[in-house]
PDB file of C-alpha atoms in Angstrom:
ATOM      1  CA  MET A   1      94.252  73.728 123.236  1.00 94.00           C
ATOM      2  CA  LYS A   2      96.641  76.230 124.809  1.00 97.00           C
ATOM      3  CA  ALA A   3      98.058  79.540 123.627  1.00 98.00           C
ATOM      4  CA  MET A   4     100.352  82.356 124.683  1.00 98.00           C
ATOM      5  CA  ILE A   5      99.866  86.069 124.063  1.00 97.00           C
ATOM      6  CA  LEU A   6     103.126  88.026 124.065  1.00 96.00           C
ATOM      7  CA  ALA A   7     102.258  91.192 125.991  1.00 94.00           C
ATOM      8  CA  ALA A   8     105.391  92.203 127.907  1.00 93.00           C
ATOM      9  CA  GLY A   9     106.799  94.708 125.419  1.00 88.00           C
ATOM     10  CA  MET A  10     107.478  98.329 126.333  1.00 85.00           C
ATOM     11  CA  GLY A  11     105.280  99.617 123.493  1.00 80.00           C
ATOM     12  CA  THR A  12     107.906 102.170 122.509  1.00 86.00           C
ATOM     13  CA  ARG A  13     106.552 102.605 118.973  1.00 85.00           C
ATOM     14  CA  LEU A  14     103.117 103.455 120.354  1.00 86.00           C
ATOM     15  CA  ARG A  15     104.295 106.172 122.708  1.00 86.00           C
ATOM     16  CA  PRO A  16     103.040 108.438 124.160  1.00 85.00           C
ATOM     17  CA  LEU A  17      99.864 106.308 124.356  1.00 86.00           C
ATOM     18  CA  THR A  18     101.716 103.505 126.142  1.00 85.00           C
ATOM     19  CA  ASP A  19     102.952 105.949 128.747  1.00 89.00           C
ATOM     20  CA  GLU A  20      99.427 105.574 130.159  1.00 87.00           C
ATOM     21  CA  LYS A  21      98.579 101.942 129.415  1.00 90.00           C
ATOM     22  CA  PRO A  22     100.345  98.730 128.432  1.00 92.00           C
ATOM     23  CA  LYS A  23      99.790  98.008 124.757  1.00 91.00           C
ATOM     24  CA  ALA A  24      97.613  95.003 125.647  1.00 92.00           C
ATOM     25  CA  LEU A  25      95.040  97.320 127.251  1.00 94.00           C
ATOM     26  CA  VAL A  26      94.965 100.019 124.576  1.00 93.00           C
ATOM     27  CA  PRO A  27      91.331 100.144 123.386  1.00 94.00           C
ATOM     28  CA  VAL A  28      90.358  99.269 119.828  1.00 96.00           C
ATOM     29  CA  VAL A  29      86.770 100.260 119.023  1.00 95.00           C
ATOM     30  CA  GLY A  30      86.126 100.499 122.743  1.00 91.00           C
ATOM     31  CA  LYS A  31      87.576  97.085 123.668  1.00 93.00           C
ATOM     32  CA  PRO A  32      91.108  96.390 124.990  1.00 94.00           C
ATOM     33  CA  ALA A  33      93.367  94.762 122.410  1.00 94.00           C
ATOM     34  CA  ILE A  34      93.884  91.793 124.722  1.00 95.00           C
ATOM     35  CA  LEU A  35      90.158  91.014 124.608  1.00 95.00           C
ATOM     36  CA  TRP A  36      90.194  91.009 120.811  1.00 95.00           C
ATOM     37  CA  ASN A  37      92.950  88.401 120.973  1.00 96.00           C
ATOM     38  CA  ILE A  38      91.316  86.293 123.673  1.00 96.00           C
ATOM     39  CA  GLU A  39      88.048  86.179 121.719  1.00 96.00           C
ATOM     40  CA  TYR A  40      89.976  85.317 118.541  1.00 97.00           C
ATOM     41  CA  LEU A  41      91.744  82.401 120.226  1.00 97.00           C
ATOM     42  CA  LYS A  42      88.502  81.168 121.823  1.00 96.00           C
ATOM     43  CA  ARG A  43      86.865  80.899 118.401  1.00 95.00           C
ATOM     44  CA  TYR A  44      89.409  78.232 117.492  1.00 95.00           C
ATOM     45  CA  GLY A  45      89.050  76.119 120.599  1.00 95.00           C
ATOM     46  CA  VAL A  46      91.715  77.603 122.848  1.00 96.00           C
ATOM     47  CA  THR A  47      90.733  77.038 126.485  1.00 95.00           C
ATOM     48  CA  ASN A  48      93.923  77.977 128.374  1.00 96.00           C
ATOM     49  CA  ILE A  49      95.905  81.167 127.758  1.00 97.00           C
ATOM     50  CA  ILE A  50      99.064  82.467 129.369  1.00 97.00           C
ATOM     51  CA  LEU A  51     100.416  85.937 128.753  1.00 96.00           C
ATOM     52  CA  ASN A  52     103.603  87.591 129.861  1.00 96.00           C
ATOM     53  CA  ALA A  53     103.623  91.078 131.324  1.00 95.00           C
ATOM     54  CA  HIS A  54     106.252  93.654 132.212  1.00 95.00           C
ATOM     55  CA  HIS A  55     105.428  97.248 131.224  1.00 92.00           C
ATOM     56  CA  HIS A  56     102.562  98.510 133.449  1.00 92.00           C
ATOM     57  CA  TYR A  57     102.030  94.904 134.519  1.00 93.00           C
ATOM     58  CA  GLU A  58      99.981  96.036 137.536  1.00 95.00           C
ATOM     59  CA  GLN A  59      97.273  97.299 135.170  1.00 95.00           C
ATOM     60  CA  ILE A  60      97.138  93.914 133.435  1.00 94.00           C
ATOM     61  CA  LEU A  61      96.815  92.055 136.730  1.00 95.00           C
ATOM     62  CA  GLU A  62      94.073  94.440 137.829  1.00 93.00           C
ATOM     63  CA  PHE A  63      92.251  94.023 134.506  1.00 92.00           C
ATOM     64  CA  PHE A  64      92.047  90.255 134.864  1.00 93.00           C
ATOM     65  CA  ASP A  65      91.072  90.528 138.520  1.00 90.00           C
ATOM     66  CA  LYS A  66      88.056  92.557 137.388  1.00 89.00           C
ATOM     67  CA  ASN A  67      87.369  90.477 134.250  1.00 87.00           C
ATOM     68  CA  SER A  68      87.662  86.858 135.340  1.00 82.00           C
ATOM     69  CA  ALA A  69      84.583  85.495 133.527  1.00 77.00           C
ATOM     70  CA  LEU A  70      86.025  85.345 130.011  1.00 89.00           C
ATOM     71  CA  GLY A  71      85.266  81.699 129.272  1.00 89.00           C
ATOM     72  CA  VAL A  72      88.935  80.672 129.254  1.00 93.00           C
ATOM     73  CA  GLU A  73      91.534  80.083 131.937  1.00 94.00           C
ATOM     74  CA  ILE A  74      93.957  83.015 132.016  1.00 95.00           C
ATOM     75  CA  ARG A  75      97.356  83.120 133.657  1.00 95.00           C
ATOM     76  CA  VAL A  76      99.684  86.112 133.766  1.00 95.00           C
ATOM     77  CA  ARG A  77     103.429  85.543 134.036  1.00 96.00           C
ATOM     78  CA  VAL A  78     105.095  88.759 135.198  1.00 96.00           C
ATOM     79  CA  GLU A  79     108.664  89.343 134.009  1.00 95.00           C
ATOM     80  CA  PRO A  80     110.579  91.562 136.483  1.00 95.00           C
ATOM     81  CA  GLU A  81     113.199  91.897 133.748  1.00 94.00           C
ATOM     82  CA  ILE A  82     111.932  91.727 130.189  1.00 94.00           C
ATOM     83  CA  LEU A  83     112.896  88.464 128.494  1.00 95.00           C
ATOM     84  CA  GLY A  84     112.069  89.041 124.829  1.00 94.00           C
ATOM     85  CA  THR A  85     110.016  86.735 122.643  1.00 95.00           C
ATOM     86  CA  GLY A  86     112.251  83.712 123.097  1.00 96.00           C
ATOM     87  CA  GLY A  87     112.903  84.196 126.792  1.00 96.00           C
ATOM     88  CA  GLY A  88     109.246  84.961 127.427  1.00 96.00           C
ATOM     89  CA  ILE A  89     108.115  81.719 125.809  1.00 97.00           C
ATOM     90  CA  LYS A  90     110.833  79.720 127.614  1.00 96.00           C
ATOM     91  CA  ASN A  91     109.661  81.237 130.908  1.00 96.00           C
ATOM     92  CA  THR A  92     106.263  79.548 130.447  1.00 96.00           C
ATOM     93  CA  GLU A  93     107.728  76.069 129.910  1.00 95.00           C
ATOM     94  CA  ASP A  94     105.828  74.615 132.869  1.00 95.00           C
ATOM     95  CA  PHE A  95     102.475  75.711 131.379  1.00 97.00           C
ATOM     96  CA  TRP A  96     102.489  73.424 128.337  1.00 96.00           C
ATOM     97  CA  ASP A  97     101.491  69.812 127.915  1.00 95.00           C
ATOM     98  CA  ASP A  98     102.579  67.508 125.092  1.00 94.00           C
ATOM     99  CA  GLU A  99     100.450  69.224 122.402  1.00 96.00           C
ATOM    100  CA  SER A 100     101.491  71.971 120.033  1.00 97.00           C
ATOM    101  CA  PHE A 101     100.522  75.452 121.163  1.00 98.00           C
ATOM    102  CA  ILE A 102      99.845  78.844 119.569  1.00 98.00           C
ATOM    103  CA  VAL A 103     101.885  81.989 120.208  1.00 98.00           C
ATOM    104  CA  LEU A 104     100.368  85.335 119.242  1.00 96.00           C
ATOM    105  CA  ASN A 105     101.850  88.823 119.367  1.00 95.00           C
ATOM    106  CA  GLY A 106      99.635  90.967 121.569  1.00 93.00           C
ATOM    107  CA  ASP A 107      99.710  93.971 119.231  1.00 92.00           C
ATOM    108  CA  ILE A 108      98.062  92.374 116.207  1.00 94.00           C
ATOM    109  CA  LEU A 109      94.388  91.984 115.321  1.00 96.00           C
ATOM    110  CA  THR A 110      93.382  89.465 112.685  1.00 96.00           C
ATOM    111  CA  ASN A 111      90.929  86.805 111.509  1.00 96.00           C
ATOM    112  CA  ILE A 112      93.475  84.393 110.023  1.00 96.00           C
ATOM    113  CA  PRO A 113      92.003  80.841 110.152  1.00 95.00           C
ATOM    114  CA  LEU A 114      93.927  79.236 113.003  1.00 97.00           C
ATOM    115  CA  ASP A 115      92.255  75.858 112.525  1.00 96.00           C
ATOM    116  CA  GLN A 116      93.746  75.510 109.048  1.00 96.00           C
ATOM    117  CA  ALA A 117      97.172  76.671 110.207  1.00 96.00           C
ATOM    118  CA  TYR A 118      97.140  74.318 113.196  1.00 97.00           C
ATOM    119  CA  ALA A 119      96.193  71.296 111.080  1.00 96.00           C
ATOM    120  CA  HIS A 120      98.931  72.178 108.594  1.00 96.00           C
ATOM    121  CA  HIS A 121     101.440  72.384 111.426  1.00 96.00           C
ATOM    122  CA  VAL A 122     100.452  69.028 112.905  1.00 96.00           C
ATOM    123  CA  ASP A 123     100.641  67.321 109.507  1.00 94.00           C
ATOM    124  CA  SER A 124     104.092  68.781 108.807  1.00 93.00           C
ATOM    125  CA  GLY A 125     105.761  67.349 111.898  1.00 93.00           C
ATOM    126  CA  ALA A 126     107.925  70.477 112.144  1.00 95.00           C
ATOM    127  CA  PRO A 127     108.984  71.870 115.522  1.00 96.00           C
ATOM    128  CA  ALA A 128     107.450  75.240 114.619  1.00 97.00           C
ATOM    129  CA  THR A 129     105.237  76.783 111.951  1.00 97.00           C
ATOM    130  CA  MET A 130     105.320  80.490 111.163  1.00 97.00           C
ATOM    131  CA  ILE A 131     102.115  81.992 109.764  1.00 98.00           C
ATOM    132  CA  LEU A 132     103.104  84.283 106.905  1.00 97.00           C
ATOM    133  CA  HIS A 133     101.355  86.562 104.430  1.00 96.00           C
ATOM    134  CA  ASP A 134     102.084  88.943 101.600  1.00 94.00           C
ATOM    135  CA  HIS A 135     102.243  92.324 103.314  1.00 92.00           C
ATOM    136  CA  PRO A 136     104.638  94.928 101.885  1.00 90.00           C
ATOM    137  CA  PRO A 137     106.749  96.641 103.118  1.00 87.00           C
ATOM    138  CA  PHE A 138     107.364  93.885 105.697  1.00 90.00           C
ATOM    139  CA  ASN A 139     108.075  91.072 103.240  1.00 92.00           C
ATOM    140  CA  LYS A 140     111.406  89.303 103.659  1.00 93.00           C
ATOM    141  CA  ILE A 141     110.954  85.649 104.681  1.00 95.00           C
ATOM    142  CA  ARG A 142     111.791  83.172 101.944  1.00 95.00           C
ATOM    143  CA  ILE A 143     110.130  79.778 101.707  1.00 94.00           C
ATOM    144  CA  ASP A 144     110.551  76.935  99.249  1.00 91.00           C
ATOM    145  CA  SER A 145     107.817  75.464  97.076  1.00 84.00           C
ATOM    146  CA  ARG A 146     106.939  72.824  99.694  1.00 86.00           C
ATOM    147  CA  GLY A 147     106.555  75.340 102.517  1.00 88.00           C
ATOM    148  CA  PRO A 148     109.643  75.149 104.754  1.00 95.00           C
ATOM    149  CA  VAL A 149     111.300  78.450 105.593  1.00 95.00           C
ATOM    150  CA  LYS A 150     114.606  78.826 103.743  1.00 95.00           C
ATOM    151  CA  ASP A 151     115.835  82.127 105.123  1.00 93.00           C
ATOM    152  CA  ILE A 152     114.806  84.896 107.529  1.00 94.00           C
ATOM    153  CA  PRO A 153     116.800  87.990 106.523  1.00 91.00           C
ATOM    154  CA  ARG A 154     117.387  90.680 109.114  1.00 88.00           C
ATOM    155  CA  THR A 155     116.232  93.502 106.843  1.00 87.00           C
ATOM    156  CA  TYR A 156     113.037  93.925 104.869  1.00 84.00           C
ATOM    157  CA  GLY A 157     113.147  93.606 101.109  1.00 77.00           C
ATOM    158  CA  THR A 158     110.985  93.554  98.027  1.00 76.00           C
ATOM    159  CA  SER A 159     110.593  89.777  97.940  1.00 85.00           C
ATOM    160  CA  GLY A 160     109.481  87.035 100.274  1.00 92.00           C
ATOM    161  CA  LEU A 161     106.626  87.089 102.775  1.00 95.00           C
ATOM    162  CA  ALA A 162     105.925  88.854 106.064  1.00 95.00           C
ATOM    163  CA  PHE A 163     105.575  87.235 109.478  1.00 96.00           C
ATOM    164  CA  THR A 164     102.089  87.773 110.920  1.00 97.00           C
ATOM    165  CA  GLY A 165     103.214  87.497 114.535  1.00 96.00           C
ATOM    166  CA  ILE A 166     101.471  84.129 114.917  1.00 97.00           C
ATOM    167  CA  HIS A 167     103.285  80.821 115.164  1.00 97.00           C
ATOM    168  CA  ILE A 168     102.572  77.304 116.350  1.00 98.00           C
ATOM    169  CA  LEU A 169     105.201  75.436 118.366  1.00 98.00           C
ATOM    170  CA  ARG A 170     105.765  71.927 119.598  1.00 97.00           C
ATOM    171  CA  PRO A 171     106.873  71.853 123.240  1.00 96.00           C
ATOM    172  CA  GLY A 172     110.181  70.279 122.265  1.00 95.00           C
ATOM    173  CA  LEU A 173     111.238  73.500 120.572  1.00 96.00           C
ATOM    174  CA  LEU A 174     111.666  75.098 124.002  1.00 96.00           C
ATOM    175  CA  ASN A 175     114.727  72.903 124.500  1.00 95.00           C
ATOM    176  CA  HIS A 176     116.488  75.146 121.982  1.00 95.00           C
ATOM    177  CA  LEU A 177     115.817  78.327 123.986  1.00 94.00           C
ATOM    178  CA  PRO A 178     118.100  79.477 126.816  1.00 92.00           C
ATOM    179  CA  GLY A 179     116.472  79.903 130.204  1.00 90.00           C
ATOM    180  CA  GLU A 180     116.174  83.037 132.348  1.00 89.00           C
ATOM    181  CA  VAL A 181     117.823  85.355 129.815  1.00 94.00           C
ATOM    182  CA  PHE A 182     116.640  87.680 127.070  1.00 94.00           C
ATOM    183  CA  SER A 183     116.348  85.977 123.686  1.00 95.00           C
ATOM    184  CA  ASP A 184     114.556  86.326 120.362  1.00 95.00           C
ATOM    185  CA  ILE A 185     112.497  83.419 119.043  1.00 96.00           C
ATOM    186  CA  ILE A 186     113.291  84.445 115.459  1.00 96.00           C
ATOM    187  CA  ASP A 187     117.015  84.076 116.176  1.00 96.00           C
ATOM    188  CA  CYS A 188     116.228  80.587 117.441  1.00 96.00           C
ATOM    189  CA  TYR A 189     114.496  79.808 114.150  1.00 97.00           C
ATOM    190  CA  ARG A 190     117.468  81.127 112.195  1.00 95.00           C
ATOM    191  CA  GLY A 191     119.793  78.854 114.135  1.00 94.00           C
ATOM    192  CA  LEU A 192     117.609  75.803 113.594  1.00 95.00           C
ATOM    193  CA  ILE A 193     117.353  76.472 109.854  1.00 95.00           C
ATOM    194  CA  GLN A 194     121.136  76.795 109.611  1.00 93.00           C
ATOM    195  CA  ALA A 195     121.470  73.495 111.483  1.00 94.00           C
ATOM    196  CA  GLY A 196     119.264  71.765 108.920  1.00 92.00           C
ATOM    197  CA  GLU A 197     116.046  71.657 110.967  1.00 93.00           C
ATOM    198  CA  THR A 198     112.711  72.411 109.320  1.00 94.00           C
ATOM    199  CA  ILE A 199     110.717  75.488 110.285  1.00 96.00           C
ATOM    200  CA  GLN A 200     107.429  75.188 108.431  1.00 96.00           C
ATOM    201  CA  SER A 201     105.263  78.000 107.053  1.00 96.00           C
ATOM    202  CA  PHE A 202     101.556  78.490 106.563  1.00 97.00           C
ATOM    203  CA  VAL A 203     100.661  81.223 104.083  1.00 96.00           C
ATOM    204  CA  ALA A 204      97.450  83.069 104.999  1.00 96.00           C
ATOM    205  CA  ARG A 205      95.290  84.773 102.376  1.00 94.00           C
ATOM    206  CA  ASP A 206      91.966  86.624 102.242  1.00 93.00           C
ATOM    207  CA  HIS A 207      92.079  87.907 105.801  1.00 95.00           C
ATOM    208  CA  TYR A 208      92.424  91.168 107.666  1.00 95.00           C
ATOM    209  CA  TRP A 209      95.493  91.927 109.762  1.00 96.00           C
ATOM    210  CA  TYR A 210      96.386  95.012 111.755  1.00 94.00           C
ATOM    211  CA  ASP A 211      99.525  95.777 113.709  1.00 92.00           C
ATOM    212  CA  ILE A 212      98.615  98.442 116.282  1.00 92.00           C
ATOM    213  CA  GLY A 213     102.247  99.059 117.193  1.00 87.00           C
ATOM    214  CA  THR A 214     102.382 102.689 116.016  1.00 87.00           C
ATOM    215  CA  PRO A 215      99.879 105.528 116.585  1.00 86.00           C
ATOM    216  CA  ASP A 216      99.000 105.755 112.902  1.00 86.00           C
ATOM    217  CA  ASP A 217      98.521 101.995 112.546  1.00 90.00           C
ATOM    218  CA  TYR A 218      96.447 102.089 115.706  1.00 91.00           C
ATOM    219  CA  LEU A 219      94.208 104.757 114.202  1.00 91.00           C
ATOM    220  CA  ARG A 220      93.871 102.756 110.968  1.00 91.00           C
ATOM    221  CA  ALA A 221      92.735  99.649 112.873  1.00 94.00           C
ATOM    222  CA  ASN A 222      90.091 101.635 114.757  1.00 94.00           C
ATOM    223  CA  ARG A 223      88.866 103.249 111.568  1.00 94.00           C
ATOM    224  CA  ASP A 224      88.484  99.984 109.689  1.00 94.00           C
ATOM    225  CA  LEU A 225      87.165  97.822 112.511  1.00 94.00           C
ATOM    226  CA  SER A 226      84.569 100.456 113.398  1.00 92.00           C
ATOM    227  CA  GLY A 227      83.265 100.188 109.838  1.00 92.00           C
ATOM    228  CA  LYS A 228      84.304 103.804 109.226  1.00 93.00           C
ATOM    229  CA  SER A 229      81.264 104.903 111.195  1.00 94.00           C
ATOM    230  CA  ILE A 230      80.482 106.372 114.617  1.00 95.00           C
ATOM    231  CA  HIS A 231      80.968 104.032 117.562  1.00 94.00           C
ATOM    232  CA  THR A 232      79.768 105.329 120.920  1.00 94.00           C
ATOM    233  CA  GLY A 233      80.554 103.578 124.195  1.00 93.00           C
ATOM    234  CA  PRO A 234      78.281 103.266 127.237  1.00 94.00           C
ATOM    235  CA  ARG A 235      77.392 106.383 129.203  1.00 95.00           C
ATOM    236  CA  ALA A 236      79.064 108.666 126.659  1.00 95.00           C
ATOM    237  CA  GLN A 237      77.351 112.051 126.444  1.00 95.00           C
ATOM    238  CA  VAL A 238      77.290 113.991 123.178  1.00 95.00           C
ATOM    239  CA  HIS A 239      75.670 117.413 123.291  1.00 96.00           C
ATOM    240  CA  PRO A 240      72.949 117.875 120.639  1.00 96.00           C
ATOM    241  CA  THR A 241      74.888 120.766 119.074  1.00 97.00           C
ATOM    242  CA  ALA A 242      78.129 118.782 118.816  1.00 96.00           C
ATOM    243  CA  ARG A 243      79.155 117.425 115.414  1.00 95.00           C
ATOM    244  CA  LEU A 244      80.529 113.941 114.722  1.00 95.00           C
ATOM    245  CA  GLU A 245      82.008 113.813 111.229  1.00 92.00           C
ATOM    246  CA  GLY A 246      83.348 110.958 109.151  1.00 90.00           C
ATOM    247  CA  TRP A 247      84.125 108.208 111.608  1.00 94.00           C
ATOM    248  CA  ALA A 248      84.877 108.325 115.317  1.00 95.00           C
ATOM    249  CA  VAL A 249      85.311 105.952 118.225  1.00 96.00           C
ATOM    250  CA  ILE A 250      83.969 107.484 121.431  1.00 96.00           C
ATOM    251  CA  GLY A 251      84.765 105.541 124.575  1.00 94.00           C
ATOM    252  CA  ALA A 252      82.718 104.965 127.693  1.00 95.00           C
ATOM    253  CA  ASP A 253      81.980 107.960 129.937  1.00 95.00           C
ATOM    254  CA  CYS A 254      83.207 110.490 127.376  1.00 96.00           C
ATOM    255  CA  PHE A 255      81.664 113.948 127.321  1.00 95.00           C
ATOM    256  CA  ILE A 256      81.489 116.083 124.185  1.00 97.00           C
ATOM    257  CA  GLU A 257      80.306 119.591 124.975  1.00 96.00           C
ATOM    258  CA  GLU A 258      78.192 121.976 122.924  1.00 96.00           C
ATOM    259  CA  HIS A 259      79.369 123.054 119.464  1.00 96.00           C
ATOM    260  CA  ALA A 260      82.405 120.759 119.633  1.00 97.00           C
ATOM    261  CA  THR A 261      83.475 118.780 116.568  1.00 96.00           C
ATOM    262  CA  VAL A 262      85.016 115.304 116.479  1.00 96.00           C
ATOM    263  CA  ARG A 263      86.179 113.800 113.196  1.00 94.00           C
ATOM    264  CA  ARG A 264      88.346 110.791 112.336  1.00 94.00           C
ATOM    265  CA  SER A 265      89.419 110.404 115.952  1.00 94.00           C
ATOM    266  CA  ILE A 266      89.521 108.020 118.901  1.00 95.00           C
ATOM    267  CA  LEU A 267      88.404 109.094 122.360  1.00 96.00           C
ATOM    268  CA  TRP A 268      89.520 106.864 125.204  1.00 95.00           C
ATOM    269  CA  ASP A 269      87.199 106.198 128.136  1.00 94.00           C
ATOM    270  CA  GLY A 270      86.615 109.325 130.167  1.00 94.00           C
ATOM    271  CA  ALA A 271      87.942 111.802 127.601  1.00 95.00           C
ATOM    272  CA  ARG A 272      86.315 115.238 127.391  1.00 96.00           C
ATOM    273  CA  VAL A 273      85.967 117.568 124.418  1.00 96.00           C
ATOM    274  CA  ARG A 274      85.431 121.147 125.551  1.00 96.00           C
ATOM    275  CA  LYS A 275      82.882 123.614 124.233  1.00 96.00           C
ATOM    276  CA  GLY A 276      83.661 124.619 120.632  1.00 95.00           C
ATOM    277  CA  GLU A 277      86.795 122.452 120.487  1.00 95.00           C
ATOM    278  CA  VAL A 278      87.688 120.646 117.243  1.00 95.00           C
ATOM    279  CA  ILE A 279      89.264 117.200 117.566  1.00 95.00           C
ATOM    280  CA  SER A 280      90.479 115.915 114.206  1.00 94.00           C
ATOM    281  CA  ASP A 281      92.818 112.999 113.323  1.00 93.00           C
ATOM    282  CA  THR A 282      93.608 112.591 117.010  1.00 93.00           C
ATOM    283  CA  VAL A 283      93.702 110.066 119.825  1.00 92.00           C
ATOM    284  CA  LEU A 284      92.288 111.875 122.848  1.00 93.00           C
ATOM    285  CA  THR A 285      92.826 110.375 126.308  1.00 91.00           C
ATOM    286  CA  PRO A 286      91.892 111.902 129.662  1.00 90.00           C
ATOM    287  CA  LEU A 287      95.524 113.056 129.909  1.00 87.00           C
ATOM    288  CA  ARG A 288      96.642 114.035 126.420  1.00 84.00           C
ATOM    289  CA  ALA A 289      95.807 114.578 122.754  1.00 87.00           C
ATOM    290  CA  VAL A 290      97.998 112.780 120.207  1.00 85.00           C
ATOM    291  CA  LYS A 291      97.714 114.272 116.731  1.00 85.00           C
ATOM    292  CA  LEU A 292      98.098 111.753 113.913  1.00 79.00           C
ATOM    293  CA  LYS A 293      98.875 112.023 110.236  1.00 70.00           C
ATOM    294  CA  THR A 294      97.211 108.922 108.759  1.00 57.00           C
ATOM    295  CA  ALA A 295      93.625 110.126 108.633  1.00 47.00           C
ATOM    296  CA  SER A 296      94.455 113.593 107.389  1.00 43.00           C
ATOM    297  CA  GLN A 297      96.300 112.013 104.474  1.00 44.00           C
ATOM    298  CA  GLY A 298      93.089 110.270 103.474  1.00 44.00           C
ATOM    299  CA  VAL A 299      94.317 106.780 104.298  1.00 42.00           C
TER     300      VAL A 299
END
């Protein structure tokens, strides 16, 4: 089985963190987001993965040069000019065979059962299946009682369902996407629905799902996936007089000096907390500290 991870975005909502790294390499509980997604896809039998890259693409190429033994074949398709979700998928047309394939947004983390969704898609015969869930305030997609998508409004509302960022496509759908230009796959779906084609849905329930697209959502994902406890990466040094309060994710090679305090925060690899410093509700990188509001509000 094959899959694509969409990883070319500029990560504008996650700035200033994405000024340093592409969103695919932002660490979540000490592990780059892209590895969470690769491991997720592997669990459901995916053996070949392609991902697109644009923003800080050199870092992504370097990452896979250094991490080649992942148990799946990985290809990176660099986009000199960003192509969007539709254009990015169209640009990988030569990668697919005659089987349906999975497309996954690179900024989500989830345990949605892909085997069930894939079987549902195959049985439906539809050119594409969108995996949806009930997730206010992002609900807007309307489906009928049999499952096909009826409408994809352009604004969020109080009804409908939310798109999880995961869909399953038959290769023939790529014939509806223009080549070598920017396009949006959701606009393609809207056009097909208006033309009377069926875009199927699979409604996921009883799962976790995190969008790490904003700093506060990124902090929430780290908090929950760390088990709201202390996670310490390899070679991190914490002085005996330092205090770790609540939960914290401390990356590899971090150094927390004497009488410092870290609470409800994420320290990227190589970050340093100086003597007596208090780091609270913050993402601390070797270059900057990004103060967040989520944790301090008790979320």
